[in-house]
PDB file of C-alpha atoms in Angstrom:
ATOM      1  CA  UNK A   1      99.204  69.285 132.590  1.00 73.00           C
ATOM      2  CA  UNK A   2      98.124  66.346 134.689  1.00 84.00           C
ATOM      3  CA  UNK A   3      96.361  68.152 137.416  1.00 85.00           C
ATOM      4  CA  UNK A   4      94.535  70.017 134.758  1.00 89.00           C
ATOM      5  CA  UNK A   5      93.604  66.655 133.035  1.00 88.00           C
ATOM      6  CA  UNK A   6      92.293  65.125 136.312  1.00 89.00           C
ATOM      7  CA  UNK A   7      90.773  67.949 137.069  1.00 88.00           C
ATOM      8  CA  UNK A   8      88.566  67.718 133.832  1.00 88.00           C
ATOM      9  CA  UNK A   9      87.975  63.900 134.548  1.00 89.00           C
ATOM     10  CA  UNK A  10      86.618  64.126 138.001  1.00 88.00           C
ATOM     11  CA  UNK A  11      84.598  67.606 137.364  1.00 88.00           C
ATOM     12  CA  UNK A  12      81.024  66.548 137.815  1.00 87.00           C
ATOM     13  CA  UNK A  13      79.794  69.121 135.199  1.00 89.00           C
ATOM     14  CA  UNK A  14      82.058  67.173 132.346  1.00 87.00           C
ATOM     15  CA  UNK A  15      79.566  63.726 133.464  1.00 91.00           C
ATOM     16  CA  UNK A  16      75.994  65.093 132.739  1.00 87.00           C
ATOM     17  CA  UNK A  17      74.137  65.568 129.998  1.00 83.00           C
ATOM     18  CA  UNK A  18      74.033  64.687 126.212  1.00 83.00           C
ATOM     19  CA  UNK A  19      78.178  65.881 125.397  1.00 87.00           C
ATOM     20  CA  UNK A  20      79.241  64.663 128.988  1.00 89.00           C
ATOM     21  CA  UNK A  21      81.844  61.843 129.877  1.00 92.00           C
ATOM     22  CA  UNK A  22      78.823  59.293 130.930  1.00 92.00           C
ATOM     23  CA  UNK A  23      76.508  59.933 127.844  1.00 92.00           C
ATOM     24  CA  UNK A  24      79.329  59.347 125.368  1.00 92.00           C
ATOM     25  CA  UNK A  25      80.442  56.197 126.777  1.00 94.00           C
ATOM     26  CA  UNK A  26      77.496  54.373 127.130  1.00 93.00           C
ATOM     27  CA  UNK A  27      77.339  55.419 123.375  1.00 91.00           C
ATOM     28  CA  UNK A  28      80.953  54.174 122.479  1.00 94.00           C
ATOM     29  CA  UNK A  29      79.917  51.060 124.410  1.00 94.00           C
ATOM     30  CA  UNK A  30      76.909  50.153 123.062  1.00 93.00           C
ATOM     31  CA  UNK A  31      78.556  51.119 119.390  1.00 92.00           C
ATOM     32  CA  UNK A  32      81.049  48.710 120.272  1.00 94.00           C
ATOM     33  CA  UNK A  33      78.923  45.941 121.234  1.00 95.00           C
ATOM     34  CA  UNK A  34      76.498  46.408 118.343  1.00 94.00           C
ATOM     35  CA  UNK A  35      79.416  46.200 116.036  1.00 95.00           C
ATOM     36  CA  UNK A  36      81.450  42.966 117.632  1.00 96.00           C
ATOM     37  CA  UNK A  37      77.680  41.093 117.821  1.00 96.00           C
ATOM     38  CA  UNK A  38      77.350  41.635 113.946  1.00 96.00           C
ATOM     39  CA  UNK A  39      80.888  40.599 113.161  1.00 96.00           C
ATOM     40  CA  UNK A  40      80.384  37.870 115.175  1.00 96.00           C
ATOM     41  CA  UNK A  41      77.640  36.583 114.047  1.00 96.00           C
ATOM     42  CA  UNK A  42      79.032  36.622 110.633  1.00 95.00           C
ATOM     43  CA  UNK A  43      82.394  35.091 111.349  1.00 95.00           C
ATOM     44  CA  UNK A  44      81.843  32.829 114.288  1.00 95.00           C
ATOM     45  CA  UNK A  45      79.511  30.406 111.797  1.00 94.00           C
ATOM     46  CA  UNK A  46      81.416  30.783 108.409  1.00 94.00           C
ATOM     47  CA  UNK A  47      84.957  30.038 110.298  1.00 93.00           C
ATOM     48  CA  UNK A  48      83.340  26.684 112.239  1.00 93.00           C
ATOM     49  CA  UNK A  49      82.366  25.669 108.188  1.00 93.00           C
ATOM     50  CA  UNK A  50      85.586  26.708 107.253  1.00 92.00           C
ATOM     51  CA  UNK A  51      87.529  24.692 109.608  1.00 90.00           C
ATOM     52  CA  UNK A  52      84.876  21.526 109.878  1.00 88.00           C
ATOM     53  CA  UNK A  53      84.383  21.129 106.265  1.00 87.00           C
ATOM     54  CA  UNK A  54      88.176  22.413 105.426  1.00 84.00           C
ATOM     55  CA  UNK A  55      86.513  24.205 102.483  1.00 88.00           C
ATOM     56  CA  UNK A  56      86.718  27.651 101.457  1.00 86.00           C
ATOM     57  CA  UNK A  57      90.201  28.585 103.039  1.00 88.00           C
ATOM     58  CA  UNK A  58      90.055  31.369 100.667  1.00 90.00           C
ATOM     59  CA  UNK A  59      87.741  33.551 102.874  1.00 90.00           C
ATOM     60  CA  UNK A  60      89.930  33.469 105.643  1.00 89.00           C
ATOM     61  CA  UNK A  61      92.810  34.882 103.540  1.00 89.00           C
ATOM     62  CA  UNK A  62      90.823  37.177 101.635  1.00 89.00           C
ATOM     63  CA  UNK A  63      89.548  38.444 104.886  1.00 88.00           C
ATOM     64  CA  UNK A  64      93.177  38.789 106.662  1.00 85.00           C
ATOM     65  CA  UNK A  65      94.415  40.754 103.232  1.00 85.00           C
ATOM     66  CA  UNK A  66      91.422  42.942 104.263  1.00 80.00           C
ATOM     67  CA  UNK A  67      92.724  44.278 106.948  1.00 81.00           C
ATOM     68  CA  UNK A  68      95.308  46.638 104.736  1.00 81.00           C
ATOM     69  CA  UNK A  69      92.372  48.231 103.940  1.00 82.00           C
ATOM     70  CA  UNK A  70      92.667  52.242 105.958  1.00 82.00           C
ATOM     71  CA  UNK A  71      89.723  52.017 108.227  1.00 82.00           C
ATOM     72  CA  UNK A  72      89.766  55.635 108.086  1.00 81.00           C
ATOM     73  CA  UNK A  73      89.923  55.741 104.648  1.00 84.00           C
ATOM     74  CA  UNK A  74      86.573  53.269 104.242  1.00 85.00           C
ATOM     75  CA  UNK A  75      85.011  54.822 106.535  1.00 85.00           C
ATOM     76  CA  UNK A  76      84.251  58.046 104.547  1.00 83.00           C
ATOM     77  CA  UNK A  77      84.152  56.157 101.066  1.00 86.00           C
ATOM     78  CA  UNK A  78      80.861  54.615 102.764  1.00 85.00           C
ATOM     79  CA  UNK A  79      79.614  57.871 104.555  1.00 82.00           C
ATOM     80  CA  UNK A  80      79.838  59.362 101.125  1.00 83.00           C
ATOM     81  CA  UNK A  81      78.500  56.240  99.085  1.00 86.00           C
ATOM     82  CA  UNK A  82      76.045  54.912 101.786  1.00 81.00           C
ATOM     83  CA  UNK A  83      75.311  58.267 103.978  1.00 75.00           C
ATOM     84  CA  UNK A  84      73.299  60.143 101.158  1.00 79.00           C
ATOM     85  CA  UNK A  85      70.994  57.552 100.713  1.00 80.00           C
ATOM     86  CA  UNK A  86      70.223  57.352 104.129  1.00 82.00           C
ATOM     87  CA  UNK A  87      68.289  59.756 106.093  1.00 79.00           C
ATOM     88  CA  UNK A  88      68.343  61.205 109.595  1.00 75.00           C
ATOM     89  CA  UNK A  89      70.930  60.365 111.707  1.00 75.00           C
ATOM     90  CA  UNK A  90      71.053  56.392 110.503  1.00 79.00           C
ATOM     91  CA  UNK A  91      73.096  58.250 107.966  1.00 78.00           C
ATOM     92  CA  UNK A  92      76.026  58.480 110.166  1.00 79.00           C
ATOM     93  CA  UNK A  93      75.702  55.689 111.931  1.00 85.00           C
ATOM     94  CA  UNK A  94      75.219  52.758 109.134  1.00 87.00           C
ATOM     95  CA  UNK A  95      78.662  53.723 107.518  1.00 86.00           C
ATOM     96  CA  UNK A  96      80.537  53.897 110.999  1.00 89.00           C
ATOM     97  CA  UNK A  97      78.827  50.202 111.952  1.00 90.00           C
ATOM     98  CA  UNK A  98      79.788  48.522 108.876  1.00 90.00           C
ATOM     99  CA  UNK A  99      83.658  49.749 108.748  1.00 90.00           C
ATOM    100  CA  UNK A 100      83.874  48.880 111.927  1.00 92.00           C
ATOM    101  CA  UNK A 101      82.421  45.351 111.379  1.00 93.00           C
ATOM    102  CA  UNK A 102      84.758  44.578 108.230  1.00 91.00           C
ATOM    103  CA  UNK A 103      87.093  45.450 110.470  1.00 91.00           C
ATOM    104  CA  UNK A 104      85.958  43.243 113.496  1.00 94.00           C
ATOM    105  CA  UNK A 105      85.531  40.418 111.020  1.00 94.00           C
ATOM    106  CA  UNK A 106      89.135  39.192 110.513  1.00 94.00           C
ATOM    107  CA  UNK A 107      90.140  38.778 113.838  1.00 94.00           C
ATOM    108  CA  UNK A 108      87.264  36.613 115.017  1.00 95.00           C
ATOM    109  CA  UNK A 109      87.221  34.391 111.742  1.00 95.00           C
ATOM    110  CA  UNK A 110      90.552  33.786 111.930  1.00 93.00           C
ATOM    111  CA  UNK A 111      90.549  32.466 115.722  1.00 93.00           C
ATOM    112  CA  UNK A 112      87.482  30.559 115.060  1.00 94.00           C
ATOM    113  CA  UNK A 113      89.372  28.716 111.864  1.00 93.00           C
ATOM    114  CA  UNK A 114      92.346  28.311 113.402  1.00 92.00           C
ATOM    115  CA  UNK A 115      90.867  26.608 116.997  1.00 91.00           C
ATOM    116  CA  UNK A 116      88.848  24.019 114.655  1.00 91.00           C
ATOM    117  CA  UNK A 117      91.655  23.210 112.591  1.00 89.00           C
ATOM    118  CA  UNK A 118      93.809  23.158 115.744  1.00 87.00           C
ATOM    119  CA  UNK A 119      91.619  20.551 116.653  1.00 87.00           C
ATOM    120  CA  UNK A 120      93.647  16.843 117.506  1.00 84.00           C
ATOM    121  CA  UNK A 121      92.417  14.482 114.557  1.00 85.00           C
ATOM    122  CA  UNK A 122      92.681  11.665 117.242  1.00 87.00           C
ATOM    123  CA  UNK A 123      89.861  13.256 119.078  1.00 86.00           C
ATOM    124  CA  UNK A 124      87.586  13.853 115.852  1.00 85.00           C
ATOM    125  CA  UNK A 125      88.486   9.787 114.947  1.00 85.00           C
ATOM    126  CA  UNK A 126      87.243   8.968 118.726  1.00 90.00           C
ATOM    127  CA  UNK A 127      84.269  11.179 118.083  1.00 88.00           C
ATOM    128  CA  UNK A 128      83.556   9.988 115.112  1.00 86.00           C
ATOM    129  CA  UNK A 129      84.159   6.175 116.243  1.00 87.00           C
ATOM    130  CA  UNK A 130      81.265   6.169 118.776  1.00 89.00           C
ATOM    131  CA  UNK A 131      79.209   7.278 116.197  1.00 85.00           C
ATOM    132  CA  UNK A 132      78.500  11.422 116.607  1.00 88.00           C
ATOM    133  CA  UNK A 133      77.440  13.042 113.152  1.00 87.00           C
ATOM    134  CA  UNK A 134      79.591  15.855 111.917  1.00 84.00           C
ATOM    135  CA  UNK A 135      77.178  18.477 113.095  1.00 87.00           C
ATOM    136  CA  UNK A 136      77.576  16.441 116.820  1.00 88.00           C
ATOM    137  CA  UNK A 137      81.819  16.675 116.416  1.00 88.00           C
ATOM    138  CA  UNK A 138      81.340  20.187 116.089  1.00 88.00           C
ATOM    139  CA  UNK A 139      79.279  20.803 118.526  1.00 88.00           C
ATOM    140  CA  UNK A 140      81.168  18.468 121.104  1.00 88.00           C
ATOM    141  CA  UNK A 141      84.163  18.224 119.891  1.00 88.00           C
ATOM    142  CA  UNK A 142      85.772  20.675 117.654  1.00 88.00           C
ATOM    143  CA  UNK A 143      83.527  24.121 119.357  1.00 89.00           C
ATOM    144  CA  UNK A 144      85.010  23.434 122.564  1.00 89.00           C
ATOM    145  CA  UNK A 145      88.432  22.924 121.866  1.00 89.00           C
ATOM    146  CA  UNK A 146      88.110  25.742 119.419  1.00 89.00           C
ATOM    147  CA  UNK A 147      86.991  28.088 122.073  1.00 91.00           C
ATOM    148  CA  UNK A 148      90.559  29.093 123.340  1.00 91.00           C
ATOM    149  CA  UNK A 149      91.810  30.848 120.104  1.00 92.00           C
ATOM    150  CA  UNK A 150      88.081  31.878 119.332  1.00 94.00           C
ATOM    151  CA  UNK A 151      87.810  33.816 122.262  1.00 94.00           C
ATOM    152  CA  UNK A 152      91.350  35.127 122.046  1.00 93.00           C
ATOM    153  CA  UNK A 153      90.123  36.616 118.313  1.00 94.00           C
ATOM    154  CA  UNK A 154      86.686  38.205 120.088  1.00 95.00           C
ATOM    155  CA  UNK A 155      89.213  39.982 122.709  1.00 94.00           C
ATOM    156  CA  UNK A 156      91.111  41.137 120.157  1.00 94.00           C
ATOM    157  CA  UNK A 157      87.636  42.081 117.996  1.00 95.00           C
ATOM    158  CA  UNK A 158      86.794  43.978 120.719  1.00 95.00           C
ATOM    159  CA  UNK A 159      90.244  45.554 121.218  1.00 94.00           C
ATOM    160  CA  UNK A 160      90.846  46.748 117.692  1.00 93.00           C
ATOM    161  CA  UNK A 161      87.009  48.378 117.300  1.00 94.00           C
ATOM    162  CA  UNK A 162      87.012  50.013 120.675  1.00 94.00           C
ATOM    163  CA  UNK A 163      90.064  51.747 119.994  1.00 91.00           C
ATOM    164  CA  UNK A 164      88.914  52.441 116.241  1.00 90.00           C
ATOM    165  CA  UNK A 165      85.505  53.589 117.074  1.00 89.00           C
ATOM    166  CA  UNK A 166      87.102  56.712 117.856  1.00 90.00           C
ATOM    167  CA  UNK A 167      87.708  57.774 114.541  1.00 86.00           C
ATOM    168  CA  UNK A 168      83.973  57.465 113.739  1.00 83.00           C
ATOM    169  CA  UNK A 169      83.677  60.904 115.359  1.00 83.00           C
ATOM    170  CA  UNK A 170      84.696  62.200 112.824  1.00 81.00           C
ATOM    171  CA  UNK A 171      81.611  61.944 110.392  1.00 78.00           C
ATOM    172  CA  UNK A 172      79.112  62.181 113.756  1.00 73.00           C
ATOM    173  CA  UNK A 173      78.943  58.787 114.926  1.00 77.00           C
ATOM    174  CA  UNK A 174      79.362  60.046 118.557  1.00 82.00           C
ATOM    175  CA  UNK A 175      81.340  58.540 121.779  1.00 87.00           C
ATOM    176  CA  UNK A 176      84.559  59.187 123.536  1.00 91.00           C
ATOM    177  CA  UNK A 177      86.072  59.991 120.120  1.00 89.00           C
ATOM    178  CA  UNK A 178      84.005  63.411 119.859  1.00 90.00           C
ATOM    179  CA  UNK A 179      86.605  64.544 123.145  1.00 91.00           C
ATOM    180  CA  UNK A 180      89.497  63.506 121.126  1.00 91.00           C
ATOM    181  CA  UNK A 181      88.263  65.368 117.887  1.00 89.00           C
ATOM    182  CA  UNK A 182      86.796  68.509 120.242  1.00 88.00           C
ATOM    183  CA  UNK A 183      89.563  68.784 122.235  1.00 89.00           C
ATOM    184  CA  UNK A 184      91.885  69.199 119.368  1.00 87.00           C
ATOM    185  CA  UNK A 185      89.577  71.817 117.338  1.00 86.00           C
ATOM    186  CA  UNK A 186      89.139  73.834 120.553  1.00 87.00           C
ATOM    187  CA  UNK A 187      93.398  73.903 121.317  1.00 84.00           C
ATOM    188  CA  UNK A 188      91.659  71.837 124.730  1.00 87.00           C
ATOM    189  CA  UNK A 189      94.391  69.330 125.284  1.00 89.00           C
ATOM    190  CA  UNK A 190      92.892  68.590 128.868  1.00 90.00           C
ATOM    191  CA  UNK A 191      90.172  67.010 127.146  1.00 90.00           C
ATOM    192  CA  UNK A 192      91.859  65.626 124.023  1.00 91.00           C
ATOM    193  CA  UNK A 193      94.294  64.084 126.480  1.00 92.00           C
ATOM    194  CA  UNK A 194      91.361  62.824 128.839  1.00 92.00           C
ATOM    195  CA  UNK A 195      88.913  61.027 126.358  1.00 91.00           C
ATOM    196  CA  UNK A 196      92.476  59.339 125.421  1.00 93.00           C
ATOM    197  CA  UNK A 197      92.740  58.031 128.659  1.00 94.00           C
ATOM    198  CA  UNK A 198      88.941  57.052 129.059  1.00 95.00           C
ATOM    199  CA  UNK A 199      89.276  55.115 125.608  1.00 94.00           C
ATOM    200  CA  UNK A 200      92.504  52.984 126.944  1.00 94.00           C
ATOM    201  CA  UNK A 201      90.829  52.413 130.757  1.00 95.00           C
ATOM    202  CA  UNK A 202      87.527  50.993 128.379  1.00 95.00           C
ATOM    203  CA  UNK A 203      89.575  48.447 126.027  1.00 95.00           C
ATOM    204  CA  UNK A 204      91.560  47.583 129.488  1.00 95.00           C
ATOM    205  CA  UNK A 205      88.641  46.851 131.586  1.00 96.00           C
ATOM    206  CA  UNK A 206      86.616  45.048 128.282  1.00 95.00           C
ATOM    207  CA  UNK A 207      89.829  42.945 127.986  1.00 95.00           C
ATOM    208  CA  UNK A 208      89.660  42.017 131.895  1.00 95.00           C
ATOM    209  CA  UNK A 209      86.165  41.534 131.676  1.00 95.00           C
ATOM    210  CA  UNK A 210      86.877  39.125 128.410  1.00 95.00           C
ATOM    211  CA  UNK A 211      89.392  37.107 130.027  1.00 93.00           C
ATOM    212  CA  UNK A 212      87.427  36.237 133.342  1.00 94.00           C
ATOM    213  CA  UNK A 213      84.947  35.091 130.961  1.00 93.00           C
ATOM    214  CA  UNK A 214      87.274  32.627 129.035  1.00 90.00           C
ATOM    215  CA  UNK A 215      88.507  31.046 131.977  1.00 89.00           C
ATOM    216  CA  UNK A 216      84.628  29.983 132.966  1.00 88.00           C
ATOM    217  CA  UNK A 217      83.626  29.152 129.843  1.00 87.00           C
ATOM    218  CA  UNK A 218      86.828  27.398 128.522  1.00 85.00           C
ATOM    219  CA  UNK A 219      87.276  23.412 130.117  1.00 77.00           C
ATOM    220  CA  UNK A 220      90.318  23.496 131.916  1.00 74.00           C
ATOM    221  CA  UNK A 221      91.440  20.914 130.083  1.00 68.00           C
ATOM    222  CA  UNK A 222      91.286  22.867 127.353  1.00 69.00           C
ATOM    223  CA  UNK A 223      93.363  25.505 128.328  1.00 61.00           C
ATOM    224  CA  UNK A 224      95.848  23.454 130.372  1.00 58.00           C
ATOM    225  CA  UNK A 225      95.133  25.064 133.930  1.00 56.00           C
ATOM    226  CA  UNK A 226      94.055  21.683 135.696  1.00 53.00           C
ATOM    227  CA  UNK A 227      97.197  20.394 134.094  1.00 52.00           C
ATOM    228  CA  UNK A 228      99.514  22.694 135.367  1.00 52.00           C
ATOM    229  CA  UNK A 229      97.685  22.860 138.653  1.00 50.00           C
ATOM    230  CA  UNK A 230      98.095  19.157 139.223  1.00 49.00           C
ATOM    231  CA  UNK A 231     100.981  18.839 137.902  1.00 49.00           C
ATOM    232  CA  UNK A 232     103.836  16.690 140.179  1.00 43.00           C
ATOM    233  CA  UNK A 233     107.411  16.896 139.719  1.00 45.00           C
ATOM    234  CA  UNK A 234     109.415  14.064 141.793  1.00 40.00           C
ATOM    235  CA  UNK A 235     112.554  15.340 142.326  1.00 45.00           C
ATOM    236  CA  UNK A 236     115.197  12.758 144.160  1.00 50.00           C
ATOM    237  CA  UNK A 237     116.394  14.195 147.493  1.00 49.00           C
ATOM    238  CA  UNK A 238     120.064  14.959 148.287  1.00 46.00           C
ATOM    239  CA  UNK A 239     120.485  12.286 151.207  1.00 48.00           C
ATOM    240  CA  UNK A 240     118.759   8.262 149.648  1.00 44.00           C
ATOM    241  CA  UNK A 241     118.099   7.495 152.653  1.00 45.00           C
ATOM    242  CA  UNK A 242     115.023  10.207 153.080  1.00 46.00           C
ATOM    243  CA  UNK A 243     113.654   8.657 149.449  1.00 45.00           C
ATOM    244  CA  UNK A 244     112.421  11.109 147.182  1.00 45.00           C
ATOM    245  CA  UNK A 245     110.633  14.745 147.514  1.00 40.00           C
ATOM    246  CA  UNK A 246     107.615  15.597 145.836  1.00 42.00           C
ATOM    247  CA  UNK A 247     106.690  19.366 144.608  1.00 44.00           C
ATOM    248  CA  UNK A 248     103.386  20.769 143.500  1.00 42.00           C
ATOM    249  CA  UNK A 249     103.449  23.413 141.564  1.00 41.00           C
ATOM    250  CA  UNK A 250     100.468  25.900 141.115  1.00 41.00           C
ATOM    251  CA  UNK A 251      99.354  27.760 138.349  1.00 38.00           C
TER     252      UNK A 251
END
C-alpha cells in the first residue's frame, strides 16, 4: 500500500493540470487564506473591544457555544439556503467561505480576548499614568502583550479550517478534499490515502510557518525567551574555598 501511495504522489502526471496535486492546492491554499483573512478581520477588532472596554463578554461565549455547531452539517444548510440564489460557480463557493469563517471565528476571538484581558493592570495604570489615551494603551500596551495568545488562536484558525476545508469538496468547492472524496467514490485508496497525507504536510508546514512568525513579531519579553535566555542560577560550589559557580542556561 505505501509504495503504491508514493508512487501516486511523486507521478508527475498526478501534478499537472486543472484535477492535479499542484492545481488543487494552490486552491485549498488560497481558500484557506481567504477564509482566515475574513475571520480575522472580524474577530481580531471585536475581541481588542471586548477585552479593552470589558464589554460585551457575551460574544465571546456565544461564539465558543458556536462551535457545537456540525460544520458539515452548516455547510449544506447554506449551499441549499444561499447556493440557489447565487449563480455560477460563486454558488459553491460563498456557502463553503462562510462555514468555514464561523468556524475560524471562535478561535481567533477568543485568543485576542483572552491576551487583552491577560493584560497586567499594573502596566495599563503605568500607561495610563504618563498620560496615553485608551486607544494609545491598546495600541502600546494591551496589542502587544496580547499578541502571544492572539497568534496562538490564528495558528489554531488556520489549523482547524485547513483541515475542514476538505469537507467543502463535497458541494464543489474544490482542493485537496476532491482526492479524498474521488478516491473513495472510485475504490482509489492510493489517492484517498495521498490527498490525506498532502492535507496533514499543509496544516504542518502552515503551523511552522506560523510559529517562525510569532517569534519575530512577538517582544521577547513578551514571550519570556530573553528571560530564560539570560537567566543565571548561582549555585554554591561543593569546596567554599572556590566561592560560588555560576550556570547559564539557554533556551
Amino acid at each position: 500500500m505505501i509504495p503504491t501511495i508514493w508512487t501516486w504522489l511523486t507521478s508527475a502526471q498526478n501534478w499537472v493540470g486543472s484535477f492535479g496535486i499542484g492545481n488543487r492546492l494552490a486552491q485549498h491554499v488560497g481558500y484557506s487564506l481567504l477564509v482566515v483573512a475574513i475571520a480575522a478581520v472580524i474577530a481580531i477588532p471585536l475581541g481588542l473591544w471586548v477585552g479593552h472596554t470589558g464589554r460585551g463578554r457575551w460574544v465571546v461565549s456565544a461564539t465558543n457555544a458556536a462551535r457545537a455547531v456540525p460544520t458539515l452539517g452548516l455547510l449544506f444548510a447554506l449551499a441549499l439556503w444561499v447556493g440557489p440564489h447565487i449563480p455560477g460557480r460563486a454558488a459553491f463557493v460563498v456557502p463553503s467561505v462562510i462555514a468555514l469563517v464561523l468556524l475560524a471565528i471562535p478561535p481567533i476571538l477568543a485568543g485576542t480576548y483572552a491576551g487583552v484581558e491577560a493584560v497586567d493592570p499594573a502596566a495599563r495604570d503605568a500607561a495610563k499614568g504618563i498620560g496615553m489615551t485608551p486607544r494609545q494603551v491598546l495600541a502600546r500596551v494591551e496589542l502587544p502583550c496580547a499578541l502571544p495568545l492572539l497568534w496562538s488562536g490564528l495558528r489554531s484558525a488556520v489549523l482547524q479550517v485547513i483541515a475542514t476545508a476538505t469537507i467543502a469538496a463535497y458541494i464543489g468547492l474544490g482542493g485537496l478534499g476532491r482526492f479524498l472524496i474521488d478516491g473513495l467514490a472510485q475504490a482509489d485508496y492510493a489517492q484517498t490515502a495521498g490527498g490525506a497525507i498532502l492535507v496533514c504536510l499543509l496544516a504542518l508546514v502552515a503551523d511552522g510557518v506560523l510559529a517562525l512568525v510569532q517569534r519575530v513579531i512577538v517582544s521577547p519579553g513578551v514571550s519570556g525567551r530573553r528571560r530564560r535566555r539570560r537567566e543565571i542560577i548561582l549555585a554554591p560550589g561543593k569546596d567554599m574555598g572556590h566561592g560560588n559557580v555560576a550556570h547559564t542556561t539557554s533556551a
